[in-house]
Coordinates of C-alpha atoms and ligand atoms in Angstrom, one line a residue:
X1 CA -110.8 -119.3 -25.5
X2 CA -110.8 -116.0 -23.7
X3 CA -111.5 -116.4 -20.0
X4 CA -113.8 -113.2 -18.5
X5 CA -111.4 -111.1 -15.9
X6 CA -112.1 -113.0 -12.4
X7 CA -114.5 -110.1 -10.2
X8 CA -111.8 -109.8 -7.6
X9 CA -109.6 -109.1 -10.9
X10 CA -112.1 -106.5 -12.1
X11 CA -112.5 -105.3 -8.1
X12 CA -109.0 -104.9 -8.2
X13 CA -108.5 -102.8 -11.5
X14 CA -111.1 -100.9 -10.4
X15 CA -109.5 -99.7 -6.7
X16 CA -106.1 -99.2 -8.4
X17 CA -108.0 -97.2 -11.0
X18 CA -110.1 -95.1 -8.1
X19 CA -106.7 -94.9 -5.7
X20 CA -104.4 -93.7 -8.6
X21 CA -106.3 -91.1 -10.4
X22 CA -108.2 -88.8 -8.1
X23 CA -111.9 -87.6 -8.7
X24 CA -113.2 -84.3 -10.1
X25 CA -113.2 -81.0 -7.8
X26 CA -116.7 -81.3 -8.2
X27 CA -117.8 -84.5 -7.5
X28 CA -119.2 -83.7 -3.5
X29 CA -121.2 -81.1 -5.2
X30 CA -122.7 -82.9 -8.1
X31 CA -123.6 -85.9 -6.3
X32 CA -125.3 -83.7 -3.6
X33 CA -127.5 -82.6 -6.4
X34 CA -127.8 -86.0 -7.4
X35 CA -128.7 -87.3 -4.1
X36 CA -131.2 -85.1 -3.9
X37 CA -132.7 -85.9 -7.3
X38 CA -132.7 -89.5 -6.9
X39 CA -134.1 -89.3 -3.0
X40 CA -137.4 -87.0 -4.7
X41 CA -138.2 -89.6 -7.3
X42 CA -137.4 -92.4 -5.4
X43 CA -140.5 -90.7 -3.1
X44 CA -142.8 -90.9 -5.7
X45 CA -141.8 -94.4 -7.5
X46 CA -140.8 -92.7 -10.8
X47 CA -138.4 -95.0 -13.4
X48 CA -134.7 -92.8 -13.1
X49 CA -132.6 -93.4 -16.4
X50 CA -129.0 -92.1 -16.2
X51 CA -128.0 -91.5 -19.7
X52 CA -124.4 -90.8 -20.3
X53 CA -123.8 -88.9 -23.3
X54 CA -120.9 -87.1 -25.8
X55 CA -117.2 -88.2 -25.7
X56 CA -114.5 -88.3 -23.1
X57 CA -111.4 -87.1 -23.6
X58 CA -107.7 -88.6 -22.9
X59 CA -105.4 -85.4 -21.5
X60 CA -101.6 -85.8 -21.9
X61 CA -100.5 -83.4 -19.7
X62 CA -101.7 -82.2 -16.2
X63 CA -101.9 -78.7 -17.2
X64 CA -103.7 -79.1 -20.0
X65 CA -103.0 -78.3 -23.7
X66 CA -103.2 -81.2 -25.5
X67 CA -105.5 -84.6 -25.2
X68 CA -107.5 -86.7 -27.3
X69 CA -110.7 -87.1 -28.2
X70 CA -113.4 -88.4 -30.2
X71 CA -115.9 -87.7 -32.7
X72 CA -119.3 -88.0 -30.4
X73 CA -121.3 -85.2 -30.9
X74 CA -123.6 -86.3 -28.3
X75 CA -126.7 -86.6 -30.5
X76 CA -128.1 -90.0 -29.1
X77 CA -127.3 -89.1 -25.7
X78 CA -129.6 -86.1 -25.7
X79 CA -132.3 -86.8 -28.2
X80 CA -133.2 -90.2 -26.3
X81 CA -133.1 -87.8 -22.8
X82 CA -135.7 -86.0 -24.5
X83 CA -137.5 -89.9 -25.8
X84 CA -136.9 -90.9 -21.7
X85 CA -138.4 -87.3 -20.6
X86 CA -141.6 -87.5 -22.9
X87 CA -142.1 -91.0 -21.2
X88 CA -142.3 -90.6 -17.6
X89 CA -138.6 -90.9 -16.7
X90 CA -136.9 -88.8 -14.7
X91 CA -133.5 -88.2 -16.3
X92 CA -130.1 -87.7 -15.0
X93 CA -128.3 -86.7 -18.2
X94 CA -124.6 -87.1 -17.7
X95 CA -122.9 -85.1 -20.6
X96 CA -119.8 -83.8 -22.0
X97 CA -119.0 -80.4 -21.4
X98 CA -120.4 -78.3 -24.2
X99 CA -121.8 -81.6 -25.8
X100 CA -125.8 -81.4 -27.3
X101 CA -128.4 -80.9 -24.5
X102 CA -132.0 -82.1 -24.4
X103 CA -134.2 -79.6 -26.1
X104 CA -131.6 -76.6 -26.6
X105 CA -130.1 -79.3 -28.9
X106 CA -132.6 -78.2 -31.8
X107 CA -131.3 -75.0 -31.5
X108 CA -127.5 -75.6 -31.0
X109 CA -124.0 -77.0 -31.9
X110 CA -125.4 -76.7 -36.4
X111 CA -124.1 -73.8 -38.7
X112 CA -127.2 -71.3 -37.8
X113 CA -126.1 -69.0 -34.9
X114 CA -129.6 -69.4 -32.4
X115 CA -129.6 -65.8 -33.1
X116 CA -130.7 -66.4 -36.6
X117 CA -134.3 -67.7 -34.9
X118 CA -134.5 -64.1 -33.6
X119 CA -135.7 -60.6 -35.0
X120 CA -136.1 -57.2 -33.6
X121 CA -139.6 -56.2 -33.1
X122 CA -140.5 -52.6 -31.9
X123 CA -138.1 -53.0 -29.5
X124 CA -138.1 -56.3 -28.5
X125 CA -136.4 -59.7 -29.5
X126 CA -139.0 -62.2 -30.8
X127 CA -138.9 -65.5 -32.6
X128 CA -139.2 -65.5 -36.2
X129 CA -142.4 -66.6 -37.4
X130 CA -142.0 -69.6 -39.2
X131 CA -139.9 -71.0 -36.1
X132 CA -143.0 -70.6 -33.7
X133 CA -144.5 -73.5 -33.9
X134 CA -141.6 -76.1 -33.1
X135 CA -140.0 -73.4 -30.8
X136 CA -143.5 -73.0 -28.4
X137 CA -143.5 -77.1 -28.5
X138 CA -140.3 -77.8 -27.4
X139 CA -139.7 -75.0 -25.1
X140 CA -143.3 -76.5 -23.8
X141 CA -141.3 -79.7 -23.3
X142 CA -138.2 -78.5 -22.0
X143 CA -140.2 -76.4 -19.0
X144 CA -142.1 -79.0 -18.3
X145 CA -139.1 -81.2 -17.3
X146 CA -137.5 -78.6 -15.6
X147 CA -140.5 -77.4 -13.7
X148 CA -141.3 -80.7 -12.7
X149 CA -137.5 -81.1 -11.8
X150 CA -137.3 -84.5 -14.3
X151 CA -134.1 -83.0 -15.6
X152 CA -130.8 -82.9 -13.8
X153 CA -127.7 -82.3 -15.9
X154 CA -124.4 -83.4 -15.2
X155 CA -121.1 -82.7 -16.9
X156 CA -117.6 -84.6 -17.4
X157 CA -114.7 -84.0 -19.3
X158 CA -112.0 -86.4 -18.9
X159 CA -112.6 -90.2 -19.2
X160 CA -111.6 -90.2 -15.1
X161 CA -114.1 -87.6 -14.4
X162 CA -116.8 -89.8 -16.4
X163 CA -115.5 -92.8 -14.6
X164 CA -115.7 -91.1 -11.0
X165 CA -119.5 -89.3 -11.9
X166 CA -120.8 -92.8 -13.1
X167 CA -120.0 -94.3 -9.7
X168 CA -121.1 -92.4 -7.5
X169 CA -123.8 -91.9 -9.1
X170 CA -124.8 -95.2 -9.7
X171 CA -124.3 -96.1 -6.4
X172 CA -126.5 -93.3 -5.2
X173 CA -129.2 -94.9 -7.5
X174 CA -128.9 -98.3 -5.6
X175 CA -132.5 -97.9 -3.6
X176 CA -134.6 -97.3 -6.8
X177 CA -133.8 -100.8 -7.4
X178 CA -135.3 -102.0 -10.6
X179 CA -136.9 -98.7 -11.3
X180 CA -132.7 -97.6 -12.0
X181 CA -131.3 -98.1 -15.7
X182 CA -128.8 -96.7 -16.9
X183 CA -128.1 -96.0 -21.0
X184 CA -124.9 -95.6 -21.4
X185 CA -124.8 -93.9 -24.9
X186 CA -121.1 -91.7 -23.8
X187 CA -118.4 -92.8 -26.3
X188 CA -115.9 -94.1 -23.7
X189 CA -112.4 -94.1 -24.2
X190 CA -110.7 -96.9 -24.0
X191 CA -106.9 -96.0 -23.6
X192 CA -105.5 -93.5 -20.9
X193 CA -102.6 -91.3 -19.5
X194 CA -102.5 -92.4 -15.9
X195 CA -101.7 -90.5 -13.3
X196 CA -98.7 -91.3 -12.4
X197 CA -97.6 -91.1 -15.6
X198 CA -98.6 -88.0 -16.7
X199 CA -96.2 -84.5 -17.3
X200 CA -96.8 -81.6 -15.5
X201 CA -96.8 -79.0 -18.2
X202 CA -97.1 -78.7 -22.4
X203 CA -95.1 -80.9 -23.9
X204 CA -92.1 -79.3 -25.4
X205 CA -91.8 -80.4 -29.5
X206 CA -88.0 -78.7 -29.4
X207 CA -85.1 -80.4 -27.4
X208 CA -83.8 -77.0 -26.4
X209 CA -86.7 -76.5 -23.9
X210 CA -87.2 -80.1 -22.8
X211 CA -87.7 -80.4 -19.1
X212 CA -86.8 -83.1 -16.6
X213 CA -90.4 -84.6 -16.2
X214 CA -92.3 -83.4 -13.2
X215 CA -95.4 -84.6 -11.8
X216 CA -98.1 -82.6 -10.4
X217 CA -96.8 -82.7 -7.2
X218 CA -93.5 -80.5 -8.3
X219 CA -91.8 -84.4 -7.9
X220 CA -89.3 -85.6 -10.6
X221 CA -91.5 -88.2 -12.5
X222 CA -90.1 -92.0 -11.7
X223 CA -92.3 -93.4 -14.8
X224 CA -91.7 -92.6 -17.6
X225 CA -94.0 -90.6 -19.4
X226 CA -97.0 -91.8 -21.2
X227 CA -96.6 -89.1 -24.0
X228 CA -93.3 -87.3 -24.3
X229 CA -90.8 -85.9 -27.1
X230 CA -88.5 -88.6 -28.8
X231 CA -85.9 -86.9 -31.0
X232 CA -88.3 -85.0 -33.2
X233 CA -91.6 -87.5 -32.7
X234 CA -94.4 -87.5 -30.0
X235 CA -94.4 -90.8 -28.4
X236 CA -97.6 -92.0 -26.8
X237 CA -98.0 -94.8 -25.5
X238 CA -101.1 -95.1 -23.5
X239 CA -102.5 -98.3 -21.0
X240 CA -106.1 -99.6 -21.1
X241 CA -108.9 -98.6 -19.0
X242 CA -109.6 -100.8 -16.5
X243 CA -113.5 -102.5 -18.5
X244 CA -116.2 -101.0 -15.9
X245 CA -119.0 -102.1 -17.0
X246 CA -118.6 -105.4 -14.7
X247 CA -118.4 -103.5 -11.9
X248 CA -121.6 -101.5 -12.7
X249 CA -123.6 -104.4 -13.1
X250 CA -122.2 -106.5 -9.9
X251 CA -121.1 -103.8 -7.6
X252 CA -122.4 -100.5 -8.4
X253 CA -126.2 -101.1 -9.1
X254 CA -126.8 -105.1 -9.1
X255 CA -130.6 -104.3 -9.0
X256 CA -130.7 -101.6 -12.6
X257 CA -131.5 -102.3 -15.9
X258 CA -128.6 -101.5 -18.0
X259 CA -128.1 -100.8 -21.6
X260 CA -124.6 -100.6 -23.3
X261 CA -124.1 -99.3 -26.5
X262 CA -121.3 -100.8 -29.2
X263 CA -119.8 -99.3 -31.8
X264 CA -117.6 -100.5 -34.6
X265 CA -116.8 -99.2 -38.4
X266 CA -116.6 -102.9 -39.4
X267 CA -119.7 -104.4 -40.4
X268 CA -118.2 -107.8 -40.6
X269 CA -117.5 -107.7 -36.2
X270 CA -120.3 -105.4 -34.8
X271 CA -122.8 -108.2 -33.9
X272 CA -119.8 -110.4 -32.4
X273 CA -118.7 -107.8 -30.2
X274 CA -122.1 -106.7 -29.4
X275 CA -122.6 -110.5 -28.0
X276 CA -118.7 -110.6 -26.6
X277 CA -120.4 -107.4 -24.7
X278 CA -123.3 -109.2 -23.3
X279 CA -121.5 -112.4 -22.7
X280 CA -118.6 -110.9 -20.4
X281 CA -120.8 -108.4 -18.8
X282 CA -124.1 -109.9 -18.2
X283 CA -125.9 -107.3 -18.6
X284 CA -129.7 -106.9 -19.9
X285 CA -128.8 -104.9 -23.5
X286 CA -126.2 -104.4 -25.8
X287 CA -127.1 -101.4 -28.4
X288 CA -124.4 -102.0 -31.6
X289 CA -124.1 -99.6 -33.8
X290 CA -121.5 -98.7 -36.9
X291 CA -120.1 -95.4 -37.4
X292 CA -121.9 -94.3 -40.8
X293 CA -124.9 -96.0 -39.9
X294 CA -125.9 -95.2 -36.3
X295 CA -128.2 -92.4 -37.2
X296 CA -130.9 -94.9 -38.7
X297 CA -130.2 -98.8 -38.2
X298 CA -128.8 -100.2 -34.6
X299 CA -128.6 -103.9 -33.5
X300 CA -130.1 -104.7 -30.1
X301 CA -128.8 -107.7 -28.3
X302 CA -130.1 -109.4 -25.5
X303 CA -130.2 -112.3 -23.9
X304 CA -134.3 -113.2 -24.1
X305 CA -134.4 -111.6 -28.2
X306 CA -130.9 -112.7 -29.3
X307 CA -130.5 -110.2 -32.2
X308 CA -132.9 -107.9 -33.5
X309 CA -132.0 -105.1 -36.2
X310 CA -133.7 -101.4 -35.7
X311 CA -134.2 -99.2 -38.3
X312 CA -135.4 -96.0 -39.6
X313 CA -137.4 -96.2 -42.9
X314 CA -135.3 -95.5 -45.4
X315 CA -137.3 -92.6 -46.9
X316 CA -136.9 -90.9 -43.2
X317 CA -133.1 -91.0 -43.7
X318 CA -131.5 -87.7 -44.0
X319 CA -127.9 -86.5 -42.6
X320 CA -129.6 -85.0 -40.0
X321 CA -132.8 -87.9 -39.3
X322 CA -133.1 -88.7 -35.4
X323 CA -136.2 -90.7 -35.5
X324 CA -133.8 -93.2 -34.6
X325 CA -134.2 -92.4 -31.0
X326 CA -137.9 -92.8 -30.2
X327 CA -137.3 -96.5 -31.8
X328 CA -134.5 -97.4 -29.4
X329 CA -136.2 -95.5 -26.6
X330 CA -139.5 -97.3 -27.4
X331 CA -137.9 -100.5 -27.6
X332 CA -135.2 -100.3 -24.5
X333 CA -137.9 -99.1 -22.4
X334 CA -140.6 -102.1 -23.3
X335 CA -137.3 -104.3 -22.6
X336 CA -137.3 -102.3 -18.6
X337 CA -140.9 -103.1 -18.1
X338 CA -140.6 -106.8 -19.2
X339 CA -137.5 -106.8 -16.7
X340 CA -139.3 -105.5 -13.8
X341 CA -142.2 -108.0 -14.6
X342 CA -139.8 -110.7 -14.5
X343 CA -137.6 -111.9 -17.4
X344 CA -138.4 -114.8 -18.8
X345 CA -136.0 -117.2 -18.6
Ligands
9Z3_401 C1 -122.3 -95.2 -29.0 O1 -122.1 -96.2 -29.7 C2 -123.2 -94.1 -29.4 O2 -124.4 -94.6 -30.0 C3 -122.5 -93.1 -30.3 C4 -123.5 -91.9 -30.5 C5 -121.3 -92.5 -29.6 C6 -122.2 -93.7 -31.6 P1 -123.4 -89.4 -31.3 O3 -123.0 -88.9 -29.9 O4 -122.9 -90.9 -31.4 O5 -124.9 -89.4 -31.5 O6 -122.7 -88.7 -32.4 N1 -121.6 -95.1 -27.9 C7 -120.4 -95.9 -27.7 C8 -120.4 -96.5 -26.3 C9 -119.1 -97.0 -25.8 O7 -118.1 -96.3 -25.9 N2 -119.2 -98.1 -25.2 C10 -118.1 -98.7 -24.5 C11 -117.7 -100.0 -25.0 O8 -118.4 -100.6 -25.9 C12 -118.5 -98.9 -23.0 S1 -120.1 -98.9 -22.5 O9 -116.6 -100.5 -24.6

C-alpha cells in the first residue's frame, strides 16, 4: 500500500521548492495589498474565501517563448467569486492573468466583442437596450463589492508564481482562524521546469544555432536541461511538483476550511482519487469533477457525507449553463458553517 509522504518529507520538498525557484517580482506588493485586505475583514469578523482560479503554466525557458499550459478557462473560479460575494464573503480571488473575472466575466473572454453591448447615441456610448437589465444588475453587484472593498484580485502566471502567492497569502490569513477557507478551483500543474534546470533563451529547433546552455545567471548550465533540442526532437522531460496541499493544511493555515477540487477524464477513477485526495491530505472537501462534465454534475467528498453527487437539472444544461456554481457554493459554504460549529465526529 502507498505510504503518505512523512511531514518533514513534505516540509522538506517544500523549502527545496521555495529555496530553488525564486518568487514573483511582485509578491511584497501583492501581499501588502493582501495584508491589508485580510487585517479590514478580520476587524469586522467577516468569512474570507481565497479562491484560486484559471490555469498555470509550465515555462521552458527563462526568457520566455514557449511553455505549457492548460485548458482552464477560469469559469468556476470566477462565477463561484461572484456565488462567495452575493453571500457575505469577502473574496480574495487569485486568478490567471487574463483568465475570467467576477462580473466582467458575463461580458468577456466569448465571440461578442463587449463592444457589441454598446451603440452610439447623440453623442454618447450607451448600452443597448435589450442588455439593460442584466447589465444594471450585475454592474449593481460588481460596485457593491468593490465599494465595499469585498473584492481583491490577484494574478499568477507560472505554476511557481501560484505556488509563492498561495503561501503567503495563506499564511497572512492565519488570524481569521476558522472564518479562512480557501477553494482552490486553479487547475494546477503538476510537472515543472525547475530552476536550475531551465535555458536561458528560445530554444533553438536547428543544430546550426544551438547554444551551450546558459542559465539565467549568464553561468554554463551544469544540469542538463529540462527541455532541449535532440537531433531534430524537443525533449522534455519535466520533475513533479512537490504536492502542497499538505502543507497548506498543517503549516500554512491549520485553522481554514479548505476545499480542493479533482479532476479526471476517466469516469471509472474520479471518486478514488477524489478520496486518495482526502485521505493523504486531510482536508475538509474534495470537489471531483470530469472534464466534459464539470459544468453540471460534481462529486463532493468529505469525511462527515462520504460521497454525494451535485447536479444541475438536466433541462438547465446548456454549453454555456453555470448554475453549477450557486450549488457548489451553497453546499461548500453550509459544509464551513457546520465546520465552525463543530464537525461532528
Ligand atoms: C478543477 O477541477 C476545476 O473545477 C476546473 C474548472 C479547472 C475543471 P474552468 O476553469 O474549469 O471552469 O474551465 N480544478 C482542478 C484543481 C487541481 O488542479 N487540483 C490539484 C490536484 O488535484 C491540486 S488542488 O492535484
Amino acid at each position: 500500500m502507498e505510504q503518505p509522504p512523512t511531514s518533514s518529507g513534505f516540509e522538506a520538498a517544500e523549502s527545496y521548492y521555495f529555496t530553488e525557484n525564486p518568487p514573483p517580482k511582485n509578491l511584497k506588493s501583492n501581499m501588502v495589498l493582501a495584508r491589508e485586505f485580510i487585517n479590514r475583514h478580520a476587524d469586522s469578523d467577516r468569512r474570507v474565501v481565497l479562491v484560486t482560479s484559471g490555469g498555470t503554466t509550465v515555462p521552458l525557458e527563462e526568457q520566455t517563448v514557449r511553455y505549457i499550459d492548460n485548458f482552464s478557462a477560469g469559469t468556476r473560479g470566477a462565477t463561484s467569486a461572484e456565488y462567495f460575494l452575493e453571500n457575505g464573503y469577502a473574496v480574495i480571488f487569485l486568478h490567471r492573468q487574463f483568465s475570467l473575472l467576477p462580473y466582467s466575466r458575463h461580458y468577456s473572454h466569448n465571440t461578442r466583442s463587449f463592444l457589441d453591448y454598446m451603440k452610439e447615441e447623440n453623442g454618447r456610448v450607451v448600452v443597448e437596450e435589450q442588455h439593460q437589465e442584466e447589465m444594471v444588475r450585475v454592474l449593481g453587484q460588481y460596485n457593491a463589492a468593490k465599494n465595499e472593498n469585498k473584492l481583491l484580485i490577484l494574478s499568477f502566471v507560472t505554476i511557481t508564481e501560484y505556488l509563492w502567492m498561495l503561501r503567503e497569502a495563506a499564511m497572512l490569513m492565519r488570524p481569521l482562524g476558522p472564518n479562512a477557507m480557501f477553494y482552490l478551483a486553479a487547475a494546477v500543474s503538476d510537472f515543472f521546469v525547475p530552476k536550475d534546470r531551465m535555458v536561458e533563451h528560445k530554444i533553438q529547433s536547428s543544430e546550426e544555432f544551438a547554444q551551450t546552455h546558459m542559465n539565467g545567471k549568464g553561468e554554463v548550465q551544469s544540469k542538463t536541461p529540462a527541455a532541449r533540442t535532440e537531433g531534430k526532437s524537443l525533449i522534455i522531460d519535466l520533475e513533479p511538483v512537490p504536492k502542497f496541499l499538505k502543507q497548506l493544511v498543517d503549516g500554512w493555515a491549520p485553522d481554514g476550511m479548505i476545499v480542493s477540487f479533482k479532476l479526471e477524464t476517466d469516469p471509472a477513477i474520479l471518486v478514488k482519487k477524489a478520496k486518495h485526495a482526502l485521505n493523504k491530505y486531510a482536508h475538509h472537501l474534495v470537489i471531483g469533477n470530469l472534464l466534459l462534465t464539470r459544468k453540471w454534475e460534481v462529486v463532493f467528498v468529505s469525511k462527515m457525507d462520504g460521497e454525494q453527487w451535485i447536479r444541475v437539472p438536466s433541462r438547465r444544461r446548456t454549453r454555456s449553463a453555470t448554475g453549477i456554481e450557486s450549488l457548489i457554493g451553497k453546499a461548500a459554504s453550509q459544509k464551513d458553517s457546520v465546520e465552525e460549529d463543530g464537525p461532528s465526529d
